[in-house]
Short mmCIF file of C-alpha atoms and ligand atoms in Angstrom, two decimals:
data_model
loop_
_atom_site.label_atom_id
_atom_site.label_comp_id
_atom_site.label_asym_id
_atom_site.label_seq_id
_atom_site.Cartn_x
_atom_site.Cartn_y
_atom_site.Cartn_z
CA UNK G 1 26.93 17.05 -6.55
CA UNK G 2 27.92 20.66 -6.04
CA UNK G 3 26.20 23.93 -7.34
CA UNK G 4 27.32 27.32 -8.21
CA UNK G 5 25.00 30.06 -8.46
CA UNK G 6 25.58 33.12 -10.36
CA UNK G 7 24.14 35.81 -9.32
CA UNK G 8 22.82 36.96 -5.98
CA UNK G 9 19.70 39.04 -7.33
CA UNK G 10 16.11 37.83 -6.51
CA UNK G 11 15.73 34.86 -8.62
CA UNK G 12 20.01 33.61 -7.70
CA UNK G 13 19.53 34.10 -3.87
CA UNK G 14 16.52 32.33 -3.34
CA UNK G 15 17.91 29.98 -5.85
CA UNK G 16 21.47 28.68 -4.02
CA UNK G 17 19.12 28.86 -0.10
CA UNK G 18 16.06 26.44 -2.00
CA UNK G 19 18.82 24.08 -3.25
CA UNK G 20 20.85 24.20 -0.13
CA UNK G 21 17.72 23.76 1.24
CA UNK G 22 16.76 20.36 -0.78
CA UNK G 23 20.08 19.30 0.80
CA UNK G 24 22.94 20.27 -2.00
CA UNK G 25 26.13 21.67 -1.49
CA UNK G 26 25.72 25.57 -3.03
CA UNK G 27 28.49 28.32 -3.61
CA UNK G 28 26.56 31.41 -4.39
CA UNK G 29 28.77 33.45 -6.67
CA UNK G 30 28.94 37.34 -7.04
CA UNK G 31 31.17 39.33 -8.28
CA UNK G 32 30.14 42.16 -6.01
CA UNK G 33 32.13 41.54 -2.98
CA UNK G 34 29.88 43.93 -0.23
CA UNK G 35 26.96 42.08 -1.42
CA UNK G 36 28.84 38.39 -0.82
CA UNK G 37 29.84 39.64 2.70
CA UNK G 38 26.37 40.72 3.77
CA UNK G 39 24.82 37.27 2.56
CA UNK G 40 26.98 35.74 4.21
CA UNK G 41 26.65 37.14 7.47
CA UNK G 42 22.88 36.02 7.01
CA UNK G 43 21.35 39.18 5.89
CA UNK G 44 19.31 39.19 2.95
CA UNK G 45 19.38 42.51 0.62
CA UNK G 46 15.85 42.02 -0.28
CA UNK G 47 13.17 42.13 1.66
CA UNK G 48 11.41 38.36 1.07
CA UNK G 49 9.12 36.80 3.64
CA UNK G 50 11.10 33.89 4.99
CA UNK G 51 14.19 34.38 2.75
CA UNK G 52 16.60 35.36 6.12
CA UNK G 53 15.41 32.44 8.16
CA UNK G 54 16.14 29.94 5.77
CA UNK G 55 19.79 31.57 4.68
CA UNK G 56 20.85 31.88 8.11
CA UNK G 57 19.48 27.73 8.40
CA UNK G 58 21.68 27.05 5.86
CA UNK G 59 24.65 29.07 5.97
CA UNK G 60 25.10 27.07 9.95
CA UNK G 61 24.16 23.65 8.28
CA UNK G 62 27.87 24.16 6.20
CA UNK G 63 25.51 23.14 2.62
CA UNK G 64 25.74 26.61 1.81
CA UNK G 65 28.59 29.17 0.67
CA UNK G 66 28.98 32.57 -1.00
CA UNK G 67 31.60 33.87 -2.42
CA UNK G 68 33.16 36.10 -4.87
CA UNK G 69 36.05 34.07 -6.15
CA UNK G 70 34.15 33.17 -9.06
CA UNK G 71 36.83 30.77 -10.97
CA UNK G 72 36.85 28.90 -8.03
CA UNK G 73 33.17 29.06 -8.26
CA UNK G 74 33.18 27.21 -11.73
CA UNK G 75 35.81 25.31 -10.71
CA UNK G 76 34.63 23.17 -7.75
CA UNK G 77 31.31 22.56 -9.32
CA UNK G 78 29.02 20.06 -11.28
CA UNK G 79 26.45 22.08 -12.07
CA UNK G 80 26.13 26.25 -12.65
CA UNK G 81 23.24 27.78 -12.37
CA UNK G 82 23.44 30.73 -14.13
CA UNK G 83 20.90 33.81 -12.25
CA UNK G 84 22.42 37.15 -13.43
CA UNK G 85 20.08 40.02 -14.97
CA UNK G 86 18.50 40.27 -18.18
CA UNK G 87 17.24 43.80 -18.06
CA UNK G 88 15.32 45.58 -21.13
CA UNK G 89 17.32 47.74 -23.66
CA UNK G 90 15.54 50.95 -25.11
CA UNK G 91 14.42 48.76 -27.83
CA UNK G 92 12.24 46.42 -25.27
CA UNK G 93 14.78 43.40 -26.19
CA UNK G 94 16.85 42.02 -23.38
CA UNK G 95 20.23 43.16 -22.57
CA UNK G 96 22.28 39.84 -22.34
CA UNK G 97 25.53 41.01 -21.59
CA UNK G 98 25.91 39.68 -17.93
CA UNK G 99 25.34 36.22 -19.11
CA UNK G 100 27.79 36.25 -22.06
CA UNK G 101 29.95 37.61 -19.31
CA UNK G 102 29.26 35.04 -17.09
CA UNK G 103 29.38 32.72 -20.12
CA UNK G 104 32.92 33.72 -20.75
CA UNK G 105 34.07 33.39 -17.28
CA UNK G 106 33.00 29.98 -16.87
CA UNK G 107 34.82 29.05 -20.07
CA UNK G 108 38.04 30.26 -18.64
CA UNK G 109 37.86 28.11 -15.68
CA UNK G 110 36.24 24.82 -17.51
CA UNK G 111 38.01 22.00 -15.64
CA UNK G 112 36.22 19.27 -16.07
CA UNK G 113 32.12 18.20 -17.65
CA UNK G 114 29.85 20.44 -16.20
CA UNK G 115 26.30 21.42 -16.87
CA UNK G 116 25.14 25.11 -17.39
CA UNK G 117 22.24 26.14 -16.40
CA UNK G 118 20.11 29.23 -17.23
CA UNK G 119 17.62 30.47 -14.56
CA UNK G 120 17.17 33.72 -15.37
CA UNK G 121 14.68 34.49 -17.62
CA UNK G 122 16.17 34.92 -21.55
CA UNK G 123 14.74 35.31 -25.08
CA UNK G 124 14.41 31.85 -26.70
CA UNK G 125 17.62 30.44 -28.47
CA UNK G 126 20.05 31.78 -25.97
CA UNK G 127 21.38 28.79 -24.92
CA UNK G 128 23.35 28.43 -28.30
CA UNK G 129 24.88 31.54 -27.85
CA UNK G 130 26.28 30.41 -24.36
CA UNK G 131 27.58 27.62 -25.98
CA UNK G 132 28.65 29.10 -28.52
CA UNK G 133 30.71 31.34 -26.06
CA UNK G 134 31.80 28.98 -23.82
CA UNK G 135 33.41 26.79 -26.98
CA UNK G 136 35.17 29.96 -28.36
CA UNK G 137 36.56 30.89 -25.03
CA UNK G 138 37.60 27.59 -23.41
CA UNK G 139 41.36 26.69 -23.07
CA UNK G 140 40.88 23.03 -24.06
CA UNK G 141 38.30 20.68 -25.28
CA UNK G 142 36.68 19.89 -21.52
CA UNK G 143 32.97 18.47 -22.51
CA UNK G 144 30.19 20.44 -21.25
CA UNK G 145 26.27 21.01 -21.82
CA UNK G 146 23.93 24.05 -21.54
CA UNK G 147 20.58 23.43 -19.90
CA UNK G 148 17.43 25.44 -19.51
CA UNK G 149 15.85 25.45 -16.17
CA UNK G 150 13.41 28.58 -16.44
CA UNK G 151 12.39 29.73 -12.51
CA UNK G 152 8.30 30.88 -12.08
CA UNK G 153 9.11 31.93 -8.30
CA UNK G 154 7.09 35.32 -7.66
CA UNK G 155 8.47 37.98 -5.19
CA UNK G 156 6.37 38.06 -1.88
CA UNK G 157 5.84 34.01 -1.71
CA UNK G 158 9.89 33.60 -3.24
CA UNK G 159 10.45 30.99 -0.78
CA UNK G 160 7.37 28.81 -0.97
CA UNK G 161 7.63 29.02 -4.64
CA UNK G 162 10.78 27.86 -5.49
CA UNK G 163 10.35 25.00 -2.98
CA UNK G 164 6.88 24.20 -3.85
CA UNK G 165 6.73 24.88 -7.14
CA UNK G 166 3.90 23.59 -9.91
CA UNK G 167 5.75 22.30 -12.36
CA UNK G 168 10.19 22.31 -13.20
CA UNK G 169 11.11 22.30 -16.28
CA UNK G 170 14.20 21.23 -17.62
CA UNK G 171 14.80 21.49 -21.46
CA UNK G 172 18.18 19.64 -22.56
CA UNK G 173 20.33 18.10 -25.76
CA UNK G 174 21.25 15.53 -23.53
CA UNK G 175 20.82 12.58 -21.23
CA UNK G 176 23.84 13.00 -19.07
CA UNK G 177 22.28 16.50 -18.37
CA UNK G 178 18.78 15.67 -18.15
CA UNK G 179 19.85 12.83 -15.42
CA UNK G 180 21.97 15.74 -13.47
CA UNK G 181 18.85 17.72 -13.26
CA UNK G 182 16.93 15.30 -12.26
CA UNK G 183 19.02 14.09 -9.39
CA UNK G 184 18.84 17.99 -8.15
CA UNK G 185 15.07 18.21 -8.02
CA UNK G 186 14.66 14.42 -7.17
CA UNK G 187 12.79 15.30 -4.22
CA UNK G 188 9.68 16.69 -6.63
CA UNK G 189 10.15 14.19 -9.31
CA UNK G 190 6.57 13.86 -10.32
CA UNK G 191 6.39 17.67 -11.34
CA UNK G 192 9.32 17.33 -13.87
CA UNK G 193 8.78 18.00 -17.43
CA UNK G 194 11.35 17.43 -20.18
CA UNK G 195 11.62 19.05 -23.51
CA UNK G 196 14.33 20.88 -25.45
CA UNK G 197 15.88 23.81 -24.45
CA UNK G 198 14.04 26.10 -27.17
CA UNK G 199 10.61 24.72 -25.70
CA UNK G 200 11.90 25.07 -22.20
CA UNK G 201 13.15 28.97 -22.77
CA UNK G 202 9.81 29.66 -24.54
CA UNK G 203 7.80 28.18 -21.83
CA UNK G 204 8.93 30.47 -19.42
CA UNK G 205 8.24 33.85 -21.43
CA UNK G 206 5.30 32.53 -22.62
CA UNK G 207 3.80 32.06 -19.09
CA UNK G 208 4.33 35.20 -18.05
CA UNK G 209 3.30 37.35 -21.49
CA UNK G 210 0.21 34.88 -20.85
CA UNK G 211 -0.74 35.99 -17.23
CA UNK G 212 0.49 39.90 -18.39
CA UNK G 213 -2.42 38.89 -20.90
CA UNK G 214 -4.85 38.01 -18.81
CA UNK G 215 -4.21 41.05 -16.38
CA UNK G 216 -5.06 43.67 -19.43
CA UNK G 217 -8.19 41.46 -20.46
CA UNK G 218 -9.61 41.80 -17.32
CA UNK G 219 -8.80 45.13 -17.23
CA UNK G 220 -10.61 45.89 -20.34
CA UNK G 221 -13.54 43.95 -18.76
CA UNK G 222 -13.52 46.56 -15.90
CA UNK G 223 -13.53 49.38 -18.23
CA UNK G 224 -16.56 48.25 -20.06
CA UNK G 225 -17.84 47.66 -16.50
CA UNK G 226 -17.22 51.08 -15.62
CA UNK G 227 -19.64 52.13 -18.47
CA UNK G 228 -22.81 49.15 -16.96
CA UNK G 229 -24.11 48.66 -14.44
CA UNK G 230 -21.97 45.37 -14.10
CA UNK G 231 -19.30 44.24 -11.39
CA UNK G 232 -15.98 43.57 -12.23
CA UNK G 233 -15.06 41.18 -9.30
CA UNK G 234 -18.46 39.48 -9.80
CA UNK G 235 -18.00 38.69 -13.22
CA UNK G 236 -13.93 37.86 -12.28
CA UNK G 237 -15.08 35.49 -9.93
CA UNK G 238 -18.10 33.99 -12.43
CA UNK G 239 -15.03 34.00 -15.41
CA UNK G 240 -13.02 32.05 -12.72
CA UNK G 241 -15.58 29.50 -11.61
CA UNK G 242 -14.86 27.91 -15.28
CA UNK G 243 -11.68 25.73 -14.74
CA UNK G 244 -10.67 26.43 -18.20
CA UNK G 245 -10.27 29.69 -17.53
CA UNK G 246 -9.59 29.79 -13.59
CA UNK G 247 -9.93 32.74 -11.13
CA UNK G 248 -6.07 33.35 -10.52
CA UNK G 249 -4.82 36.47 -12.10
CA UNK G 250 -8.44 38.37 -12.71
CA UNK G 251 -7.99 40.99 -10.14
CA UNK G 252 -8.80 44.25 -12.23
CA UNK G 253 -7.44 47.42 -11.24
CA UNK G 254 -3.86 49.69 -11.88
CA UNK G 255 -2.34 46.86 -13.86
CA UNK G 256 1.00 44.67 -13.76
CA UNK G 257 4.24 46.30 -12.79
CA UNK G 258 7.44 44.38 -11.54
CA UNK G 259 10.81 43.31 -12.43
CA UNK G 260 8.92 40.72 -15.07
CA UNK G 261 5.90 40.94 -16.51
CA UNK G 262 6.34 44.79 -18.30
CA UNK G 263 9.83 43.99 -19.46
CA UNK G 264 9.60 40.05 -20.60
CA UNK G 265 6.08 41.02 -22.75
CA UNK G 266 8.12 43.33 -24.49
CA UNK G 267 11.15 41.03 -24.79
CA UNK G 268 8.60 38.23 -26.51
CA UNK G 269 7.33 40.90 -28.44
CA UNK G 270 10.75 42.14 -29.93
CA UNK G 271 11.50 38.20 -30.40
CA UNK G 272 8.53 37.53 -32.24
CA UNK G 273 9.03 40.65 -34.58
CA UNK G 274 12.67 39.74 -34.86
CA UNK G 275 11.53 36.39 -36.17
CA UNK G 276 8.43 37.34 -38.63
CA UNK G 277 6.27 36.53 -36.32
CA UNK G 278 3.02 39.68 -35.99
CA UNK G 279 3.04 40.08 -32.46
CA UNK G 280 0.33 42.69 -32.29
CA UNK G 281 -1.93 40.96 -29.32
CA UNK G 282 1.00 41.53 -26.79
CA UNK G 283 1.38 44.87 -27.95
CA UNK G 284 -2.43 45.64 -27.57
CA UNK G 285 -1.95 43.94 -23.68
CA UNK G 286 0.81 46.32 -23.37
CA UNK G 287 -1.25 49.19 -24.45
CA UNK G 288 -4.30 48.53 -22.14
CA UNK G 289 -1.70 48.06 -19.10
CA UNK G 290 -0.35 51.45 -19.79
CA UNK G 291 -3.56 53.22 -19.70
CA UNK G 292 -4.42 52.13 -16.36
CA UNK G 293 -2.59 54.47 -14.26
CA UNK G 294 -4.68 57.54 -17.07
CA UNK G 295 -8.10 55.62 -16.15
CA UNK G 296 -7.19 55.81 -12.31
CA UNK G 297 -5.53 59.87 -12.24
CA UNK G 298 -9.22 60.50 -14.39
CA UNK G 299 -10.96 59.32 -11.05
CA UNK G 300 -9.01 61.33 -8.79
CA UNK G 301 -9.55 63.98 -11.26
CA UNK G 302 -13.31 63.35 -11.41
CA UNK G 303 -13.06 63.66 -7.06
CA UNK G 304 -10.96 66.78 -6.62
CA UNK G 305 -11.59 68.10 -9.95
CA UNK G 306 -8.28 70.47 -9.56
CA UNK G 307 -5.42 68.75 -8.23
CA UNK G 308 -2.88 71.92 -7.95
CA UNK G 309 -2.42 72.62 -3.95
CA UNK G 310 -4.59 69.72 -3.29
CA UNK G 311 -2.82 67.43 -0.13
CA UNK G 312 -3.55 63.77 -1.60
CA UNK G 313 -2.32 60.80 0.37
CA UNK G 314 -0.89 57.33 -1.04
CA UNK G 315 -1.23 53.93 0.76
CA UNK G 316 1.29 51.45 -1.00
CA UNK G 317 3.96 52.19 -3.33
CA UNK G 318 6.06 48.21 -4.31
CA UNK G 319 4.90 47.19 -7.48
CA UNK G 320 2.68 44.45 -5.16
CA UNK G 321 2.02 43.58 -1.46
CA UNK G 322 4.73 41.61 0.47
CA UNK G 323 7.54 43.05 -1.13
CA UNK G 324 9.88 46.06 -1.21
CA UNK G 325 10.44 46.41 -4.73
CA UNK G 326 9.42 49.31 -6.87
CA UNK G 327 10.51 48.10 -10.02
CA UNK G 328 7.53 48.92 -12.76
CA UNK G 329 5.65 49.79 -9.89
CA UNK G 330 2.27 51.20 -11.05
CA UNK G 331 2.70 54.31 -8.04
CA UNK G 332 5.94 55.43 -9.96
CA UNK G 333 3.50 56.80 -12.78
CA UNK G 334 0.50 58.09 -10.60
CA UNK G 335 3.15 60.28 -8.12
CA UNK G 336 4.32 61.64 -11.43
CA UNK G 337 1.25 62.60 -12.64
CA UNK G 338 0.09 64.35 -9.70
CA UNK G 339 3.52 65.86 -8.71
CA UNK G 340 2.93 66.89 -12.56
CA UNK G 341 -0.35 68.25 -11.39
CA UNK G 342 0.95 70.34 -8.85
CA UNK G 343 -0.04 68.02 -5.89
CA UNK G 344 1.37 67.64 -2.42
CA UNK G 345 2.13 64.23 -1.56
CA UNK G 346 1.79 62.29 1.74
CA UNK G 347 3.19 58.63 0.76
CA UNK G 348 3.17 55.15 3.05
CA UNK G 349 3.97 51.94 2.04
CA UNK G 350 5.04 49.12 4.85
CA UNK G 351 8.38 48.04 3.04
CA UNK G 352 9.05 49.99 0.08
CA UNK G 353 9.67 53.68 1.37
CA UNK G 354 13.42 53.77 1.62
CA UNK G 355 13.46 52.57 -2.32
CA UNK G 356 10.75 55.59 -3.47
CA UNK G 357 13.08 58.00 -1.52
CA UNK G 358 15.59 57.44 -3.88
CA UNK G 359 13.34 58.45 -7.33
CA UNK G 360 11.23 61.16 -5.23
CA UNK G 361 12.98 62.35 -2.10
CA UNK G 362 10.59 63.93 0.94
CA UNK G 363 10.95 67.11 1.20
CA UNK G 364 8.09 67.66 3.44
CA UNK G 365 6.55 70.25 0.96
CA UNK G 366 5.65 68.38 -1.64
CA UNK G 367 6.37 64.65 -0.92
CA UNK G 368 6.19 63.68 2.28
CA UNK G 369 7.25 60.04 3.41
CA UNK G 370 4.71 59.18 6.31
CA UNK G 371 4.86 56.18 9.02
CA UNK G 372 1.80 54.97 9.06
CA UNK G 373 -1.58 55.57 6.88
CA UNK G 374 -3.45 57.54 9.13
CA UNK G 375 -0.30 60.06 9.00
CA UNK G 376 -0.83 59.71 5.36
CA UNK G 377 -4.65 60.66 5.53
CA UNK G 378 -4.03 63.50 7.80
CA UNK G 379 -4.89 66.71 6.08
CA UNK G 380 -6.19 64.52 2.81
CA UNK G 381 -8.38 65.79 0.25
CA UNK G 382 -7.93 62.04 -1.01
CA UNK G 383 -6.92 58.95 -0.20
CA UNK G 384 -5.57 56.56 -2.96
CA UNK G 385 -5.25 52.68 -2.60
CA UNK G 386 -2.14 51.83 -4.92
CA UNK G 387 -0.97 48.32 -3.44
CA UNK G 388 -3.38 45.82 -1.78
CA UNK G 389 -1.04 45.47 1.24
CA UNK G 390 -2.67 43.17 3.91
CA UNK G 391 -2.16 45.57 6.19
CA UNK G 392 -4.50 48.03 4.75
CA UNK G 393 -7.55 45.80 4.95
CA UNK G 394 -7.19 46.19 8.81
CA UNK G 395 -7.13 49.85 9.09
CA UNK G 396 -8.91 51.87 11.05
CA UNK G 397 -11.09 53.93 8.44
CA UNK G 398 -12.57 55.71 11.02
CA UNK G 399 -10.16 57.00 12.18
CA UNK G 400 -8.47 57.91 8.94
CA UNK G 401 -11.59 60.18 8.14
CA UNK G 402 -11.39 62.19 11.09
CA UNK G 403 -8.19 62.97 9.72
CA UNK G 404 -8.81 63.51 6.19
CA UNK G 405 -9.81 67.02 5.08
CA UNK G 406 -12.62 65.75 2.82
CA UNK G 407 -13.18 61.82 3.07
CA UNK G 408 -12.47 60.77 -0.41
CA UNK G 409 -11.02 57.01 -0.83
CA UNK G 410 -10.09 56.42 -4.26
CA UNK G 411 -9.03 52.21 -4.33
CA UNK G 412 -6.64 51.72 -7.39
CA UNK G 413 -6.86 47.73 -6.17
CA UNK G 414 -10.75 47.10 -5.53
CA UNK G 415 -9.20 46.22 -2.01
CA UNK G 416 -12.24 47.84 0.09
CA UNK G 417 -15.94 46.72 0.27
CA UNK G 418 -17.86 49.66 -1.54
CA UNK G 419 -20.99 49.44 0.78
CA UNK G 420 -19.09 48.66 4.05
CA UNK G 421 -16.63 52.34 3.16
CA UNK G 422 -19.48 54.46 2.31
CA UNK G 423 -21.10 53.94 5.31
CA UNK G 424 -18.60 55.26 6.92
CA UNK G 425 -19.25 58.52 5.41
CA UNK G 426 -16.55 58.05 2.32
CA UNK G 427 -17.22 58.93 -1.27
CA UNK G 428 -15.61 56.31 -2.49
CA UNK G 429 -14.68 55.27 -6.19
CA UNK G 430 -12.76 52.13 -7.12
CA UNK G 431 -12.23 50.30 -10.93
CA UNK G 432 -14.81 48.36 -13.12
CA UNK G 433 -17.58 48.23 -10.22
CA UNK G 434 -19.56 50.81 -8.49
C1 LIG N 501 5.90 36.96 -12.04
C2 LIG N 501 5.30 35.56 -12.23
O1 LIG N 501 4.05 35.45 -11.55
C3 LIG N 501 6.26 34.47 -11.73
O2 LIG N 501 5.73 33.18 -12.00
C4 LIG N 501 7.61 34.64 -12.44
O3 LIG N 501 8.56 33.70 -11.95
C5 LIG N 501 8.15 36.05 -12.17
O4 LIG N 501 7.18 37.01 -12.66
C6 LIG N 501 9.44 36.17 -12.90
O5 LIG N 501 9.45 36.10 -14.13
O6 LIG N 501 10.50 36.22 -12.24
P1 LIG N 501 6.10 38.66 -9.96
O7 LIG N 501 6.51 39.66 -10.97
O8 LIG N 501 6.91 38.49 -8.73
O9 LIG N 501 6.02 37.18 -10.64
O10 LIG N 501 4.63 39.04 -9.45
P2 LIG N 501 3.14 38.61 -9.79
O11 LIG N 501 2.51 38.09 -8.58
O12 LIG N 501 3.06 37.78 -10.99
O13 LIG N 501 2.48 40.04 -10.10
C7 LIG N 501 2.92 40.83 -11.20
C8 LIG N 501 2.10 42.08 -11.33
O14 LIG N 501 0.76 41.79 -11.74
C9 LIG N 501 1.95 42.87 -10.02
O15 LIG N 501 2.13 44.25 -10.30
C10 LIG N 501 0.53 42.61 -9.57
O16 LIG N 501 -0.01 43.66 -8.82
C11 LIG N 501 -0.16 42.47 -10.91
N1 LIG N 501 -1.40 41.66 -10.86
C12 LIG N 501 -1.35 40.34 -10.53
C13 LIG N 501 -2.63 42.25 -11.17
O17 LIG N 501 -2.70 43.46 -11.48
N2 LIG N 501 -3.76 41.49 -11.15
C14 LIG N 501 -3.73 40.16 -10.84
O18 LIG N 501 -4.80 39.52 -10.83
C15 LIG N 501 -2.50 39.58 -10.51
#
């Protein structure tokens, strides 16, 4: 069998390397030609532990291709696996234009059965509309079938994810499809689960409104925390102990952010509404996630009091650890506030600088891009925590408070032990515990 990918974005490049991987001929398709020549001279343009490794593995094994001839794309394949973007309109629905594109396009080159598959993440019922596009638009009467194959991969542990994964799902209209699919992921058979393609496109935006969900609840928790004498990681960890409810996804502190979570909550929501359905609890776990980054600039606030002139420092700016996206990223919305504020800046982050340069761009003055948190601290009248990078558990935070010019750690990610820091001599204030 042979597999064109659409799309060389996050979810389509890690997509055509894991299938190459399992040992199927790929053809990564993009229509952005520097993009094709630079993945195919083995560099990734994301930064994704393991990602380069196992593209360069492949690319020499001969199983995998890119290329921006997409026709020929569609035309030497079995199966398309369609990976383009589904970004958010104003409105909070999703913009589907690059997949009726893509839709289109593979219409024109139909030359024989072939199954398409969506990846990316879209609102329930799209898969009608690509077939509804693909029928308009083909030259003849080739057969074909549209499949849903929703991806859970997160960015950081890409890799492992997609070929590890918990569970595939595959929602189809038919058994010449469904048997396709299976043959691809034959190798994890046991973790297959078939339904229809409405289920299948649901199950996707469901899981991730669902863990968006869970995020803000816990949240909440920490707030009411704040106001006890309670812990928030101790009752986390107490919540998680119950298998029902489980201890993944209970870490309280500046909320989600991401290519995902923010923009497929409201993307359920708007489906919902579009549909009858009230979708108020997602837009109440919206609301709570937005006030996170207020609750944390009230505790630098509550440390420095006025934050005009004040030199603060900022250790990690992606939207999580391992990864050099800023998309959603919580540290967007606290720089704001304090460059709002009047604040000087002094910003690190291991991966994501050279994307933060490009929304705030050093000037020395009043952002300043550092290499390495204690250049961050120097001259601090605060430290904030904004991404749990591993890297920051290992610093040396005695150092950093010679540095600082008043030794105030504010941890937006409950990364630090509270007794541990203030016996170093830190006032120290983190979220939901004390
Ligand atoms: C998420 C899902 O976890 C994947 O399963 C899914 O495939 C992906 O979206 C997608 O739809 O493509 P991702 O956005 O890469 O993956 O990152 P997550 O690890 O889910 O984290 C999302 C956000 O939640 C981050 O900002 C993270 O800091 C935050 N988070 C996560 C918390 O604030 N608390 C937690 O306990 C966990």
């Amino acid at each position: 069998m042979k597999i064109a990918v659409f799309g060389t974005g996050y979810v389509g490049l890690v997509t055509a390397v894991g299938l190459a991987e399992f040992g199927h001929r790929v053809v990564g398709a993009d229509k952005d030609t520097d993009k094709i020549r630079m993945i195919s001279s083995g560099k990734a343009p994301i930064f994704e532990p393991g990602l380069e490794a196992l593209l360069a593995k492949n690319l020499k094994s001969g199983r995998l291709e890119f290329s921006d001839d997409l026709g020929r794309a569609v035309r030497e394949s079995d199966v398309i696996f369609v990976c383009v973007g589904t970004p958010p309109h104003d409105d909070g629905g999703a913009d589907m234009s690059q997949i009726e594109e893509v839709s289109r396009l593979i219409a024109g080159s139909l030359n024989g059965y072939k199954v398409v598959v969506e990846k990316s993440t879209v609102p329930v019922k799209t898969s009608s509309w690509i077939k509804r596009t693909i029928s308009l638009y083909r030259k003849s009467d080739t057969p074909f079938d549209v499949a849903s194959n929703p991806e859970f991969l997160r960015e950081g542990s890409a890799v492992g994810d997609f070929l590890n994964p918990d569970r595939i799902i595959i929602g189809v209209e038919s058994e010449r499809a469904r048997d396709m699919l299976v043959r691809i992921y034959d190798n994890l058979k046991e973790r297959i689960l078939i339904t229809n393609i409405d289920t299948a496109e649901l199950i996707k935006h469901a899981s991730n409104s669902f863990l968006a969900l869970k995020i803000s609840y816990i949240n909440l928790i920490a707030d009411l925390c704040e106001k006890t004498e309670a812990d928030v990681e101790l009752v986390a960890r107490g919540m998680g102990l119950d298998p029902r409810i489980g201890g993944l996804f209970l870490r309280a502190g500046l909320g989600y952010g991401g290519s995902c979570f923010p923009k497929d909550v409201k993307a359920l929501t708007r489906i919902g509404e579009d549909l009858g359905v009230d979708m108020r609890l997602l837009r109440e776990g919206e609301r709570i996630n937005a006030e996170r980054v207020r609750v944390f600039i009230n505790k630098v606030k509550q440390s420095l009091w006025i934050l005009k002139d004040k030199t603060i420092g900022i250790l990690g700016l992606s939207f999580k650890p391992e990864t050099d996206d800023i998309r959603e990223a919580p540290s967007i919305k606290v720089i704001s506030c304090l460059l709002a504020e009047g604040a000087r800046l002094r910003l690190y982050d291991p991966q994501a600088m050279g994307h933060m340069k490009e929304m705030f761009p050093g000037d020395g003055e009043r952002v300043a891009y550092c290499t390495s948190p204690v250049e961050a601290a120097q001259g601090a009248n605060a430290l904030l925590l904004v991404t749990e990078w591993d890297e920051f558990k290992e610093i040396d935070l005695k150092k950093i408070k010679q540095v600082m010019a008043n030794p105030i750690l504010i941890d937006g990610r409950n990364m630090f032990d509270p007794p541990a820091v203030r016996a170093l001599g830190f006032e120290y204030s983190c979220l939901g515990r004390k």
